[in-house]
Amino acid sequence: MTRVAARAVRTFTRRAFMAGVSTLPWVLGGPTAHAQTDALSPRNEPSLKAVARRKGIEIGSAYDGGRPDLEDLIAHHCDVVTPENALKPNRLAPYGLTRAEPSGMDAIYQFCQTSSLGVHGHTLFWHHSLPDWLNRLTWGEATRAHQRLMAYAMSRYSASISWDVVNEPFADEAAGYRASTTLLDRFGDDFVHFLFQTARGFAPNAKLVLNDYNLACGDDFCERKRDTTLRTLDRLLARGTPIDAIGVQAHLVPRWPTDPQRFSSFVRDIGNRGVEVFITELDVNDVGLPANVAQRDRLVADIYRDFLDAILPLGPVTRLTFWGLSDAAHWIVQGYAPYQREVGRPRPALFDDAMQPKLAFFAVLDALERLDDRRPT
C-alpha cells in the first residue's frame, strides 16, 4: 500500500468509527471503493491483512468449513485460517487411523491452498478432544498413539505454517497442569516436551505453539495462570523444548476486563524469552451488555479497541486471530460459550450475519492503522 493510500484508509476508518458505517460512500458501492481496495476483491471495505502486514502482524480467523460467504470474507481479510473443529483428534480420527474421517479438514485445507492462505493446525493435543483410542494410561501407549496421530495429521496437511501442539494445558483452580483427567497431570513436562519434539520432527519449519485461555483478564486467577505459564515455559525452554509461540486465546468478557498493565507485562516477559505471542481466539462476549443493539455495538467496539491498543504495540505480538469474523456461524451465537445473554442475540464479531462490517471492524482497523510500521511497505 502506498503512503497516500494508507493515509486515505486511516481517514476513512476514523471517520467511520465516529460517524457510523452508513455515512461512507464505499459501503454503498460508490467509486471510492475501487480507490481504496483491490479492484478484483469481492469485498468493498479495506482489508485488515493489507493494513496489518505493514505492521509485521498476521491476521487470522477460525473457520469450520462449508460457508462460501464466509470464505469470501476470510480471503479478503486474513493471512491464515484456524480450523475450528475439523482437525481436533476426535473429529479427524475418532476410531483410530484405520477409520480416519478427514473430509471436513480436507475441504478447509483445499480452500486455504486455493486462496493462498496459511493454515494453523488446531490442535494436536487437547484434553477435551481425546478419542478413547488416544486416552492411554501408560507412557509407551500414550507416546506411540500420539506419534501415530501426529504423523498422519502433519504429513497430510504438511503446508500448515503453524500448529497448536498443546492446547489448554494449565489448571484454572491451582498452579500447574490439569488434574487427573488428562495425560498432562500424569506425565507433566515430559509429555509436553515429547509432543513438541515430535511436532518439530514432522514440521521443521512451522511455528509450534502452546495455547491457553484465561491469560488476558485482570483477575487474580488469570494472574496465577500467567505465572504458571511463565514458570512452565522456563522449565521447558531450559530442556530444549522447541516452543516458538505462546497462544493467548483472548475470549474477552466484560465482567472480567483485561488489566492492560498486568497483561502487557506478561507479553513482554514472553518476548524476553525469545518466544512470540499469538492472539489465537479473539472475540468479545457481549453478555451483560445492554439489549439496545446500537449501544451494545459501541461497547463491543470499545472493548476490541482498548485491548488492541494495549497489546499490538508490543513487539512479541505477531499474529491476531479472530475466533470467527462474522456473527454468522459464530460459537457464541450458536450457544457454545460458557456465558450467554439472557436478552437479545449475541453480536460478538466484527461483521454481522449478512457479512457487513460493524463498529467493531472499524475499531480494529483503526487500532491497526494507528500503529507505527514495524517494517517498510
Coordinates of C-alpha atoms in Angstrom, one line a residue:
M1 CA 0.0 0.0 0.0
T2 CA 1.4 3.4 -0.9
R3 CA 1.7 6.2 1.7
V4 CA -1.1 8.1 0.0
A5 CA -3.5 5.1 0.1
A6 CA -2.5 4.4 3.8
R7 CA -3.5 8.0 4.7
A8 CA -6.8 7.6 2.9
V9 CA -7.7 4.4 4.7
R10 CA -6.7 5.9 8.0
T11 CA -9.0 8.9 7.4
F12 CA -11.9 6.6 6.4
T13 CA -11.6 4.3 9.3
R14 CA -11.5 7.0 11.9
R15 CA -14.4 8.9 10.4
A16 CA -16.4 5.7 10.1
F17 CA -15.8 4.8 13.7
M18 CA -17.0 8.2 14.8
A19 CA -19.9 8.7 12.4
G20 CA -21.1 5.2 11.7
V21 CA -20.9 2.9 8.8
S22 CA -23.8 4.3 6.7
T23 CA -22.1 7.6 6.1
L24 CA -19.3 6.0 4.0
P25 CA -19.9 6.1 0.2
W26 CA -17.9 2.9 -0.5
V27 CA -20.3 0.9 1.7
L28 CA -23.0 1.7 -0.9
G29 CA -20.7 0.6 -3.7
G30 CA -19.6 4.1 -4.9
P31 CA -16.4 4.7 -6.8
T32 CA -14.4 5.4 -3.7
A33 CA -14.3 1.7 -3.0
H34 CA -12.1 1.0 -6.0
A35 CA -9.7 3.7 -5.0
Q36 CA -9.2 2.0 -1.6
T37 CA -9.3 -1.8 -2.2
D38 CA -8.1 -4.3 -4.7
A39 CA -10.4 -3.9 -7.8
L40 CA -10.6 -7.7 -8.1
S41 CA -11.8 -8.2 -4.5
P42 CA -15.5 -9.2 -3.9
R43 CA -15.4 -7.1 -0.7
N44 CA -15.7 -3.3 -0.5
E45 CA -14.2 -2.5 2.9
P46 CA -10.5 -2.1 3.4
S47 CA -8.6 -5.3 4.1
L48 CA -7.4 -6.0 7.6
K49 CA -4.5 -8.0 6.4
A50 CA -3.3 -5.3 4.0
V51 CA -3.1 -2.9 6.8
A52 CA -1.6 -5.3 9.3
R53 CA 1.2 -6.6 7.0
R54 CA 2.9 -3.2 7.2
K55 CA 3.0 -3.6 11.0
G56 CA 4.5 -7.1 11.0
I57 CA 1.3 -8.7 12.1
E58 CA -0.6 -11.6 10.5
I59 CA -4.5 -11.6 10.6
G60 CA -6.3 -14.9 11.0
S61 CA -9.8 -16.3 11.6
A62 CA -11.3 -19.6 12.8
Y63 CA -13.4 -21.4 10.1
D64 CA -15.3 -24.7 10.4
G65 CA -15.9 -25.1 6.6
G66 CA -19.0 -25.2 4.4
R67 CA -19.7 -21.5 4.1
P68 CA -18.7 -19.9 0.8
D69 CA -19.9 -16.5 2.0
L70 CA -17.5 -16.7 5.0
E71 CA -14.7 -17.8 2.6
D72 CA -15.0 -14.6 0.6
L73 CA -14.8 -12.6 3.9
I74 CA -11.8 -14.6 5.2
A75 CA -9.9 -14.4 1.9
H76 CA -10.2 -10.7 1.8
H77 CA -9.2 -10.0 5.4
C78 CA -6.9 -12.9 6.5
D79 CA -3.5 -14.4 6.1
V80 CA -4.1 -17.6 7.9
V81 CA -7.1 -19.9 8.9
T82 CA -7.5 -21.9 12.0
P83 CA -9.8 -24.9 11.5
E84 CA -12.3 -24.5 14.4
N85 CA -13.0 -28.2 15.0
A86 CA -12.1 -30.3 11.9
L87 CA -8.5 -31.0 12.9
K88 CA -9.2 -32.0 16.5
P89 CA -8.3 -35.6 17.1
N90 CA -11.9 -36.7 18.0
R91 CA -13.0 -35.3 14.6
L92 CA -10.1 -36.4 12.5
A93 CA -9.7 -39.9 13.8
P94 CA -12.4 -40.8 16.2
Y95 CA -12.0 -44.6 15.9
G96 CA -8.3 -44.8 15.1
L97 CA -6.4 -44.0 11.9
T98 CA -7.7 -47.1 10.2
R99 CA -11.1 -45.2 10.1
A100 CA -10.0 -41.6 9.8
E101 CA -12.5 -39.1 8.7
P102 CA -10.5 -36.2 7.1
S103 CA -13.1 -34.9 4.6
G104 CA -14.0 -31.8 6.6
M105 CA -10.4 -30.8 7.2
D106 CA -9.5 -31.7 3.6
A107 CA -12.1 -29.2 2.4
I108 CA -10.8 -26.4 4.6
Y109 CA -7.2 -27.2 3.6
Q110 CA -8.1 -27.1 -0.1
F111 CA -9.9 -23.7 0.4
C112 CA -6.7 -22.3 2.0
Q113 CA -4.4 -23.7 -0.7
T114 CA -6.6 -22.3 -3.4
S115 CA -6.9 -18.9 -1.7
S116 CA -3.2 -18.6 -0.8
L117 CA -4.0 -18.7 2.9
G118 CA -1.8 -20.2 5.6
V119 CA -3.2 -23.0 7.8
H120 CA -2.8 -23.0 11.6
G121 CA -3.2 -26.6 12.8
H122 CA -5.5 -26.7 15.8
T123 CA -4.9 -28.9 17.7
L124 CA -2.6 -31.9 18.2
F125 CA -3.3 -32.4 21.9
W126 CA -6.3 -31.1 23.8
H127 CA -7.8 -33.0 26.8
H128 CA -11.3 -32.2 25.6
S129 CA -10.8 -33.8 22.2
L130 CA -9.1 -37.1 23.1
P131 CA -10.9 -40.1 21.5
D132 CA -10.8 -43.3 23.5
W133 CA -8.1 -44.8 21.5
L134 CA -5.7 -41.9 22.5
N135 CA -6.6 -41.8 26.2
R136 CA -4.0 -44.4 27.2
L137 CA -2.6 -44.8 30.7
T138 CA 1.0 -45.9 30.2
W139 CA 3.8 -43.7 28.8
G140 CA 4.5 -46.1 26.0
E141 CA 0.9 -46.3 24.8
A142 CA 0.4 -42.6 25.1
T143 CA 3.5 -41.6 23.1
R144 CA 3.0 -44.3 20.4
A145 CA -0.6 -43.3 19.9
H146 CA 0.1 -39.6 19.7
Q147 CA 3.1 -40.0 17.5
R148 CA 0.9 -42.0 15.1
L149 CA -1.8 -39.4 15.0
M150 CA 0.7 -36.5 14.6
A151 CA 2.4 -38.3 11.7
Y152 CA -0.9 -38.7 10.0
A153 CA -2.2 -35.1 10.5
M154 CA 1.1 -33.3 10.0
S155 CA 2.0 -35.2 6.8
R156 CA -1.5 -34.9 5.3
Y157 CA -1.5 -31.1 6.0
S158 CA 2.1 -30.5 5.6
A159 CA 1.8 -27.0 4.2
S160 CA 0.5 -25.7 7.6
I161 CA 2.6 -22.8 8.8
S162 CA 2.0 -23.3 12.5
W163 CA 0.4 -25.8 15.0
D164 CA -1.2 -25.7 18.4
V165 CA 0.8 -28.6 19.7
V166 CA -0.7 -28.4 23.2
N167 CA -4.0 -26.7 23.9
E168 CA -5.3 -25.5 27.3
P169 CA -2.8 -27.4 29.4
F170 CA -3.0 -25.5 32.7
A171 CA -5.5 -25.7 35.5
D172 CA -7.7 -22.9 36.5
E173 CA -8.2 -23.8 40.1
A174 CA -4.5 -24.2 41.0
A175 CA -1.0 -23.7 39.7
G176 CA 0.2 -26.5 37.4
Y177 CA -1.2 -28.8 34.8
R178 CA -4.8 -30.0 34.6
A179 CA -6.0 -32.6 37.1
S180 CA -6.1 -36.4 36.7
T181 CA -8.5 -36.4 33.7
T182 CA -5.6 -35.6 31.4
L183 CA -2.3 -37.2 30.4
L184 CA -0.6 -33.9 31.3
D185 CA -1.2 -34.4 35.0
R186 CA 0.3 -37.9 34.8
F187 CA 3.3 -37.1 32.7
G188 CA 3.8 -33.3 33.0
D189 CA 6.7 -31.6 31.3
D190 CA 8.0 -34.9 29.9
F191 CA 4.8 -35.4 27.8
V192 CA 4.7 -31.8 26.7
H193 CA 8.4 -32.0 25.7
F194 CA 7.7 -35.2 23.8
L195 CA 4.8 -33.6 21.9
F196 CA 6.8 -30.6 20.8
Q197 CA 9.9 -32.6 19.9
T198 CA 7.7 -34.9 17.8
A199 CA 6.0 -32.0 16.1
R200 CA 9.3 -30.4 15.3
G201 CA 10.4 -33.6 13.6
F202 CA 7.4 -33.6 11.4
A203 CA 7.3 -29.9 10.7
P204 CA 10.8 -28.4 11.0
N205 CA 9.8 -25.0 9.5
A206 CA 6.4 -24.5 11.2
K207 CA 5.8 -22.3 14.3
L208 CA 4.9 -24.5 17.3
V209 CA 2.5 -23.1 19.8
L210 CA 1.4 -23.7 23.4
N211 CA -2.1 -22.3 23.6
D212 CA -4.3 -21.4 26.6
Y213 CA -7.1 -19.3 27.9
N214 CA -7.5 -17.0 31.0
L215 CA -4.2 -15.4 30.2
A216 CA -5.6 -11.9 29.4
C217 CA -8.1 -10.9 32.1
G218 CA -7.3 -8.8 35.2
D219 CA -8.5 -11.1 37.9
D220 CA -6.2 -12.9 40.3
F221 CA -6.9 -16.4 38.8
C222 CA -5.6 -15.1 35.5
E223 CA -2.5 -13.7 37.1
R224 CA -1.9 -17.2 38.7
K225 CA -2.3 -18.8 35.3
R226 CA 0.1 -16.3 33.7
D227 CA 2.6 -17.1 36.4
T228 CA 2.2 -20.9 35.8
T229 CA 2.7 -20.3 32.0
L230 CA 5.9 -18.4 32.6
R231 CA 7.3 -20.9 35.1
T232 CA 6.5 -23.9 32.8
L233 CA 7.9 -22.1 29.8
D234 CA 11.2 -21.5 31.6
R235 CA 11.5 -25.2 32.5
L236 CA 10.6 -26.4 29.0
L237 CA 12.9 -23.9 27.3
A238 CA 15.8 -24.9 29.6
R239 CA 15.5 -28.5 28.4
G240 CA 15.3 -27.5 24.8
T241 CA 11.6 -27.9 24.1
P242 CA 11.0 -26.2 20.7
I243 CA 8.2 -23.7 21.6
D244 CA 8.0 -20.9 19.2
A245 CA 5.0 -19.0 20.5
I246 CA 2.6 -18.8 23.4
G247 CA -1.1 -18.6 22.2
V248 CA -3.4 -16.3 24.1
Q249 CA -7.0 -17.2 23.4
A250 CA -8.4 -13.8 24.5
H251 CA -12.1 -14.6 24.7
L252 CA -12.9 -11.2 26.2
V253 CA -15.8 -11.0 28.7
P254 CA -16.8 -7.6 30.1
R255 CA -17.3 -8.9 33.6
W256 CA -13.6 -9.9 33.8
P257 CA -11.9 -7.0 31.9
T258 CA -8.3 -7.1 30.8
D259 CA -5.7 -5.4 33.1
P260 CA -3.5 -3.7 30.5
Q261 CA -0.5 -3.3 32.8
R262 CA -0.5 -6.9 34.0
F263 CA -1.1 -8.4 30.6
S264 CA 1.4 -6.2 28.8
S265 CA 4.0 -7.2 31.4
F266 CA 3.2 -10.9 30.7
V267 CA 3.6 -10.3 26.9
R268 CA 6.9 -8.6 27.4
D269 CA 8.1 -11.4 29.7
I270 CA 7.3 -13.9 26.9
G271 CA 9.2 -11.8 24.4
N272 CA 12.2 -11.6 26.7
R273 CA 12.4 -15.3 26.4
G274 CA 12.7 -15.2 22.7
V275 CA 9.2 -16.5 22.2
E276 CA 6.4 -14.9 20.1
V277 CA 2.8 -14.2 21.2
F278 CA -0.1 -15.2 19.0
I279 CA -3.5 -13.8 19.9
T280 CA -5.3 -17.0 18.8
E281 CA -9.0 -16.8 19.5
L282 CA -10.1 -13.2 19.9
D283 CA -13.7 -12.3 20.3
V284 CA -15.9 -10.2 22.7
N285 CA -18.8 -11.9 24.5
D286 CA -21.4 -9.2 24.9
V287 CA -23.1 -11.0 27.9
G288 CA -24.2 -8.4 30.4
L289 CA -24.1 -5.5 27.9
P290 CA -27.3 -3.6 27.0
A291 CA -30.1 -5.1 24.8
N292 CA -30.0 -2.0 22.6
V293 CA -28.1 -3.1 19.5
A294 CA -26.5 0.3 18.7
Q295 CA -25.4 0.9 22.3
R296 CA -24.1 -2.7 22.6
D297 CA -22.2 -2.5 19.3
R298 CA -20.4 0.7 20.5
L299 CA -19.4 -1.0 23.8
V300 CA -18.1 -4.1 22.0
A301 CA -16.1 -1.9 19.6
D302 CA -14.6 -0.1 22.6
I303 CA -13.5 -3.4 24.2
Y304 CA -11.8 -4.6 21.0
R305 CA -10.1 -1.2 20.5
D306 CA -8.9 -0.9 24.1
F307 CA -7.5 -4.5 24.1
L308 CA -5.6 -4.0 20.8
D309 CA -4.3 -0.6 21.8
A310 CA -2.7 -2.3 24.8
I311 CA -1.1 -5.3 23.1
L312 CA -0.5 -4.5 19.4
P313 CA 2.4 -2.1 20.0
L314 CA 4.2 -4.9 21.9
G315 CA 6.9 -6.5 19.7
P316 CA 6.2 -10.1 20.7
V317 CA 2.6 -10.0 19.3
T318 CA 2.9 -11.2 15.7
R319 CA -0.5 -12.7 14.9
L320 CA -4.0 -11.7 15.6
T321 CA -6.7 -14.4 15.0
F322 CA -10.4 -13.8 15.5
W323 CA -12.5 -16.8 16.6
G324 CA -14.8 -16.1 13.7
L325 CA -15.1 -12.9 11.7
S326 CA -18.9 -12.9 11.4
D327 CA -21.8 -13.4 13.8
A328 CA -22.9 -16.0 11.3
A329 CA -21.8 -19.4 12.5
H330 CA -20.0 -17.9 15.5
W331 CA -19.6 -20.2 18.5
I332 CA -21.0 -17.6 20.9
V333 CA -24.1 -17.0 18.8
Q334 CA -24.5 -20.8 18.4
G335 CA -24.6 -21.1 22.2
Y336 CA -21.4 -22.9 22.9
A337 CA -19.7 -20.3 25.0
P338 CA -20.0 -20.8 28.8
Y339 CA -21.7 -17.4 29.3
Q340 CA -24.8 -16.5 27.4
R341 CA -27.0 -13.4 27.0
E342 CA -30.5 -13.5 28.5
V343 CA -31.9 -10.8 26.2
G344 CA -31.0 -10.3 22.6
R345 CA -29.0 -12.3 20.1
P346 CA -25.2 -12.1 20.7
R347 CA -23.2 -9.8 18.4
P348 CA -19.6 -10.8 19.3
A349 CA -17.8 -10.4 15.9
L350 CA -16.5 -7.7 13.5
F351 CA -19.2 -8.5 10.9
D352 CA -22.9 -9.2 11.2
D353 CA -24.9 -12.1 9.8
A354 CA -25.0 -10.5 6.4
M355 CA -21.2 -10.1 6.4
Q356 CA -21.4 -6.4 6.7
P357 CA -18.9 -4.5 8.9
K358 CA -19.9 -3.4 12.4
L359 CA -18.4 -0.7 14.6
A360 CA -16.1 -3.4 15.9
F361 CA -14.5 -3.8 12.5
F362 CA -13.7 -0.1 12.3
A363 CA -12.3 -0.2 15.9
V364 CA -9.9 -3.0 14.9
L365 CA -8.9 -1.3 11.6
D366 CA -8.3 2.0 13.5
A367 CA -6.1 0.3 16.1
L368 CA -4.0 -1.3 13.4
E369 CA -3.7 1.9 11.4
R370 CA -2.5 3.9 14.4
L371 CA 0.4 1.5 14.9
D372 CA 3.8 2.6 13.8
D373 CA 5.0 0.5 10.9
R374 CA 7.3 -2.3 12.1
R375 CA 8.8 -2.9 8.7
P376 CA 8.8 -1.0 5.4
T377 CA 6.0 -1.4 2.9

